[in-house]
PDB file of C-alpha atoms in Angstrom:
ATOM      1  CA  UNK A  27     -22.332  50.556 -41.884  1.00 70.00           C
ATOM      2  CA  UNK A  28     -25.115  53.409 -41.607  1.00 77.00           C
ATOM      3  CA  UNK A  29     -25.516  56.891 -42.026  1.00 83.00           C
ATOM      4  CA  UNK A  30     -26.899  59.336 -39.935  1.00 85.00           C
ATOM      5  CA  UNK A  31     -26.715  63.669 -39.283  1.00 87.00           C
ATOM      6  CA  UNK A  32     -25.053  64.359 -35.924  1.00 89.00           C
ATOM      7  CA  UNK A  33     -25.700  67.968 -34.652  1.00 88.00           C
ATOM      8  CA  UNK A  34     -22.730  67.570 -32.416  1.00 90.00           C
ATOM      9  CA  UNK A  35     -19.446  65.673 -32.005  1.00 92.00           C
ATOM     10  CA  UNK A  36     -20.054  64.806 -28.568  1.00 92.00           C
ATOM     11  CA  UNK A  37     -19.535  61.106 -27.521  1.00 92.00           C
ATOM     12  CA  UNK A  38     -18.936  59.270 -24.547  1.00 92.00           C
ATOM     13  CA  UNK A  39     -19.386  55.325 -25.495  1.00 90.00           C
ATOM     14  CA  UNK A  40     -17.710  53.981 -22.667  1.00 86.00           C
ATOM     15  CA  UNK A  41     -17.324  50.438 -23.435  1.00 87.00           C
ATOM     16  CA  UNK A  42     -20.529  50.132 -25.292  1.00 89.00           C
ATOM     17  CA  UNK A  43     -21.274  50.217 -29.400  1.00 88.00           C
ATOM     18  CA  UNK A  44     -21.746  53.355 -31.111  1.00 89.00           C
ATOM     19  CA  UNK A  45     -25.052  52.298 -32.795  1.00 89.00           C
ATOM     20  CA  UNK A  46     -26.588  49.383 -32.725  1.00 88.00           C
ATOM     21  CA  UNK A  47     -25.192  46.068 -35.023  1.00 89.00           C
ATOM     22  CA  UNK A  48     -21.788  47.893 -34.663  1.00 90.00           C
ATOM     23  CA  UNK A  49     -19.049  46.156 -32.382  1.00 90.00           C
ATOM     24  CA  UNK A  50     -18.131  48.433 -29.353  1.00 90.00           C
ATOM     25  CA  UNK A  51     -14.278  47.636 -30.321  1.00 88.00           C
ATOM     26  CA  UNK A  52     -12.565  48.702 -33.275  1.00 91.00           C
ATOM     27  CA  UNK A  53     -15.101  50.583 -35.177  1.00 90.00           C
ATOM     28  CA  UNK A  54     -14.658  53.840 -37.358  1.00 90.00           C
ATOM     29  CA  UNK A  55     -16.908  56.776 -37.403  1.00 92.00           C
ATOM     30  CA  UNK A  56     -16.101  59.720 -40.279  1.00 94.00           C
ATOM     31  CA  UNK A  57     -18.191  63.272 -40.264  1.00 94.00           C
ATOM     32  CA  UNK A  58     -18.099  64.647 -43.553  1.00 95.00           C
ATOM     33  CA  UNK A  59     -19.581  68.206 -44.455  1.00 95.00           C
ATOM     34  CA  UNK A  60     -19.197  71.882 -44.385  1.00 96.00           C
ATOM     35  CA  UNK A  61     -17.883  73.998 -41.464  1.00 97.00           C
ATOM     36  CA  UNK A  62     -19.150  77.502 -41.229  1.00 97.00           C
ATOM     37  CA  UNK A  63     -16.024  79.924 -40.542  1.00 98.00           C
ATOM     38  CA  UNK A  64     -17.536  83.963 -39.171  1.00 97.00           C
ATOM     39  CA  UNK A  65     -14.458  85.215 -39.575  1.00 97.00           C
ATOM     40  CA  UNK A  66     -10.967  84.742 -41.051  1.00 98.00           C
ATOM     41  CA  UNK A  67      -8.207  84.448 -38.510  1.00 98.00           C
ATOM     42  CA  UNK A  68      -6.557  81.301 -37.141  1.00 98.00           C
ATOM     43  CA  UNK A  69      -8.929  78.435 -35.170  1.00 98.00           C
ATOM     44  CA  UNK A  70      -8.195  75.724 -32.883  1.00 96.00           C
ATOM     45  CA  UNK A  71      -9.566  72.732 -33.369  1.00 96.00           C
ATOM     46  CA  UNK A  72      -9.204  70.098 -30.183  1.00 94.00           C
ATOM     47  CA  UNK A  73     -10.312  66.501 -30.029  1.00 93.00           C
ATOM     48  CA  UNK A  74     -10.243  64.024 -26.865  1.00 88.00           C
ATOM     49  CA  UNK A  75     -10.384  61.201 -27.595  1.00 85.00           C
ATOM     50  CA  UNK A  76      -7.748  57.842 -25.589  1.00 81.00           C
ATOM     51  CA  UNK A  77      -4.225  58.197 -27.169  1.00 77.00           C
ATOM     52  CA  UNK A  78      -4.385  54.747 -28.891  1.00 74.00           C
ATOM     53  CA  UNK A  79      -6.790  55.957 -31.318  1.00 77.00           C
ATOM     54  CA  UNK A  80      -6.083  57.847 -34.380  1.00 76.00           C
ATOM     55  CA  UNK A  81      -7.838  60.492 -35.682  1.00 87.00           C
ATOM     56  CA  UNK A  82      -7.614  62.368 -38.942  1.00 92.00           C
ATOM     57  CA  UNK A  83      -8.602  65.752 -39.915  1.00 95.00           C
ATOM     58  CA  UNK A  84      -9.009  67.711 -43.065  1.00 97.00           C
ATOM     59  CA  UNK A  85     -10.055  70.973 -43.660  1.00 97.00           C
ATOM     60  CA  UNK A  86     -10.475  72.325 -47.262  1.00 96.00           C
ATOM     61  CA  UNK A  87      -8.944  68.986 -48.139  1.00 94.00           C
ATOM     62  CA  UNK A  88      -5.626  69.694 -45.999  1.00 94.00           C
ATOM     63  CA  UNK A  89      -5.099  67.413 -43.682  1.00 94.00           C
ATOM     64  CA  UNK A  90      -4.441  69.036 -40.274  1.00 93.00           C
ATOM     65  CA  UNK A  91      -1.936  66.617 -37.995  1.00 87.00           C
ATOM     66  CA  UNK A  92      -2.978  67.028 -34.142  1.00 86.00           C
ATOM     67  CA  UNK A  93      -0.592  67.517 -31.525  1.00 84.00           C
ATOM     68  CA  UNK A  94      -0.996  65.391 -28.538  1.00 81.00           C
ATOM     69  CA  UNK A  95      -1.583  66.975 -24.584  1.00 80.00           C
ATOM     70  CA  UNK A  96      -3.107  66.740 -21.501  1.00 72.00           C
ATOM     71  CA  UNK A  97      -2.512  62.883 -21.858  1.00 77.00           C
ATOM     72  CA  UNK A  98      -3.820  60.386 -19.195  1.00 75.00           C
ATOM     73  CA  UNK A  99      -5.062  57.839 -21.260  1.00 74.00           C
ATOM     74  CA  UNK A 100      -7.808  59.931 -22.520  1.00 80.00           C
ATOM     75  CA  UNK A 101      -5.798  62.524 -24.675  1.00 85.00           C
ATOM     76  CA  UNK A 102      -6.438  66.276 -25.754  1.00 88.00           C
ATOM     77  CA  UNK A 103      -5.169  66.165 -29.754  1.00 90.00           C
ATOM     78  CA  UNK A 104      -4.753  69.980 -30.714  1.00 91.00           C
ATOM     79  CA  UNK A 105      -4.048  72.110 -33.546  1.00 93.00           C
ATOM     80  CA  UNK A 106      -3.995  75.451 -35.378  1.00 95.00           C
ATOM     81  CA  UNK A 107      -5.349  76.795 -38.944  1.00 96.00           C
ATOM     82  CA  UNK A 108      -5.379  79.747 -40.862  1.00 98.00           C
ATOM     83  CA  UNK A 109      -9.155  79.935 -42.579  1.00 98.00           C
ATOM     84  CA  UNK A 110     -11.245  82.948 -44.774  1.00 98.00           C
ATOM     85  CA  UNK A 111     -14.088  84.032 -42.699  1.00 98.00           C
ATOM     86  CA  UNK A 112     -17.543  84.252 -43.497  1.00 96.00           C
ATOM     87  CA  UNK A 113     -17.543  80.986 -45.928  1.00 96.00           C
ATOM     88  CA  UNK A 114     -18.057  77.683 -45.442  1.00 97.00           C
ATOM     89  CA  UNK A 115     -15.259  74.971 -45.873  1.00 98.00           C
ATOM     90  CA  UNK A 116     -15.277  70.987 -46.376  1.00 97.00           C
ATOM     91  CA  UNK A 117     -14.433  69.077 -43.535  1.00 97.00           C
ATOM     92  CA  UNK A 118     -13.699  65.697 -42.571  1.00 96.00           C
ATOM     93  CA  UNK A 119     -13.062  63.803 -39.505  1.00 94.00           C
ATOM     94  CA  UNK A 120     -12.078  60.099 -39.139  1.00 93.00           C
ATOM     95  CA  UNK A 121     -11.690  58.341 -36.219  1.00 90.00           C
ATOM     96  CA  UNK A 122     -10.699  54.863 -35.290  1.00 91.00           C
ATOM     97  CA  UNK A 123     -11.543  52.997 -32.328  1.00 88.00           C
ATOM     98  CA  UNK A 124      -9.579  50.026 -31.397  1.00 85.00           C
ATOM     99  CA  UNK A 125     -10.717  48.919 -27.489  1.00 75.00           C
ATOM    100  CA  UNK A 126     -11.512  50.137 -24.330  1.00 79.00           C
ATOM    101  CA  UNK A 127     -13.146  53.470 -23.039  1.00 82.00           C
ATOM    102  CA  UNK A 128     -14.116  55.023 -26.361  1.00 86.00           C
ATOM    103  CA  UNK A 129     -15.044  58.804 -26.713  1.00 88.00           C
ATOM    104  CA  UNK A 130     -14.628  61.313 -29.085  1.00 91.00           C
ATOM    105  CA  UNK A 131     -15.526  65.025 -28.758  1.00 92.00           C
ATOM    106  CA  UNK A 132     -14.740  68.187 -31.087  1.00 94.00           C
ATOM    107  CA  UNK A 133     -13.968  71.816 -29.637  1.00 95.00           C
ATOM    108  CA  UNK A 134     -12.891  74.793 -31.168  1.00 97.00           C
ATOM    109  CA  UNK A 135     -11.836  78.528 -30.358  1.00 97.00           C
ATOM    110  CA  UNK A 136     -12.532  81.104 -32.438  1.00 97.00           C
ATOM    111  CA  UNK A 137      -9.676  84.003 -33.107  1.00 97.00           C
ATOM    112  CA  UNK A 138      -9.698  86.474 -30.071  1.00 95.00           C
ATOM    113  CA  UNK A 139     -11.660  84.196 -27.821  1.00 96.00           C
ATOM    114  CA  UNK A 140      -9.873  82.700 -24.944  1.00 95.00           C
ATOM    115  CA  UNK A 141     -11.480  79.444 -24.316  1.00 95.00           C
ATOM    116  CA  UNK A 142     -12.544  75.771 -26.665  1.00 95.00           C
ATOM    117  CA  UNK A 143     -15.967  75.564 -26.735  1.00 96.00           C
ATOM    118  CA  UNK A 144     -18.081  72.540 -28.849  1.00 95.00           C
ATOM    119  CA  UNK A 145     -18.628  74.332 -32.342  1.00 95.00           C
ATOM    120  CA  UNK A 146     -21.966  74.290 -32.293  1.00 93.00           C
ATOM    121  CA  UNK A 147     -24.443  72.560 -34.634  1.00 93.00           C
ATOM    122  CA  UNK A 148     -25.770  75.769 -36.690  1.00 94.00           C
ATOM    123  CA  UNK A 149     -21.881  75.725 -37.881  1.00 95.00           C
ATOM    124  CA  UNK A 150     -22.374  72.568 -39.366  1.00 95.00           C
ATOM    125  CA  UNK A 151     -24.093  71.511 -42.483  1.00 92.00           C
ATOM    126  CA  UNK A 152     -24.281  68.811 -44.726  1.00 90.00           C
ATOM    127  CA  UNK A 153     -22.270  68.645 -48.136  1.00 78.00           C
ATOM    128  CA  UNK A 154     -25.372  68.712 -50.205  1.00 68.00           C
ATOM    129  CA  UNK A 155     -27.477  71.372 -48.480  1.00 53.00           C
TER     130      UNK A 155
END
């Protein structure tokens, strides 16, 4: 295992290892921290990532269970959530590789916007900042 600050959840691996000394099969990766919300309304959070691998979300300690499309192997996992604006909230992401093609990346859209962007990196922070 090893620890390290990612400023975004953008990942392609392919067939190779995540970091070094870690298999490129069946590995897990979890981001824990604080999301940054600007304003209260409800956000969708979207994940690709290949259909044989789970992923788990929480918010504010509630898990949020994705909902599968766009699926060709490499999936789209989407979901709604109500949140207060202008706070920051605990998060936590856990994903599981098992084999083959691995990639994880982690979009959202605002309320009122019209398209999933990559929530950028100033809306992150870690848990003990």
């Amino acid at each position: 295992t090893f620890t390290r600050i990612d400023k975004l959840i953008d990942f392609v691996w392919e067939d190779n290892a995540p970091a070094p000394k870690i298999s490129a099969d069946f590995f897990g990766v979890r981001w824990t921290g604080m999301i940054r919300i600007p304003i209260t309304g409800s956000y969708l959070f979207k994940s690709r990532l290949p259909r044989a691998n789970p992923l788990k979300l929480f918010i504010d300690n509630q898990s949020l269970t994705l909902k599968e499309t766009n699926c060709y192997g490499i999936c789209w996992w989407e979901n709604n959530i109500y949140l207060e604006g202008d706070k920051w909230h605990p998060i936590q992401i856990e994903f599981f590789h098992k084999q083959k093609k691995a990639e994880m990346k982690f979009h959202w859209r605002m309320p009122g916007s019209s398209s999933t962007v990559f929530v950028p990196s100033e809306y992150f922070r870690t848990q003990n900042f």
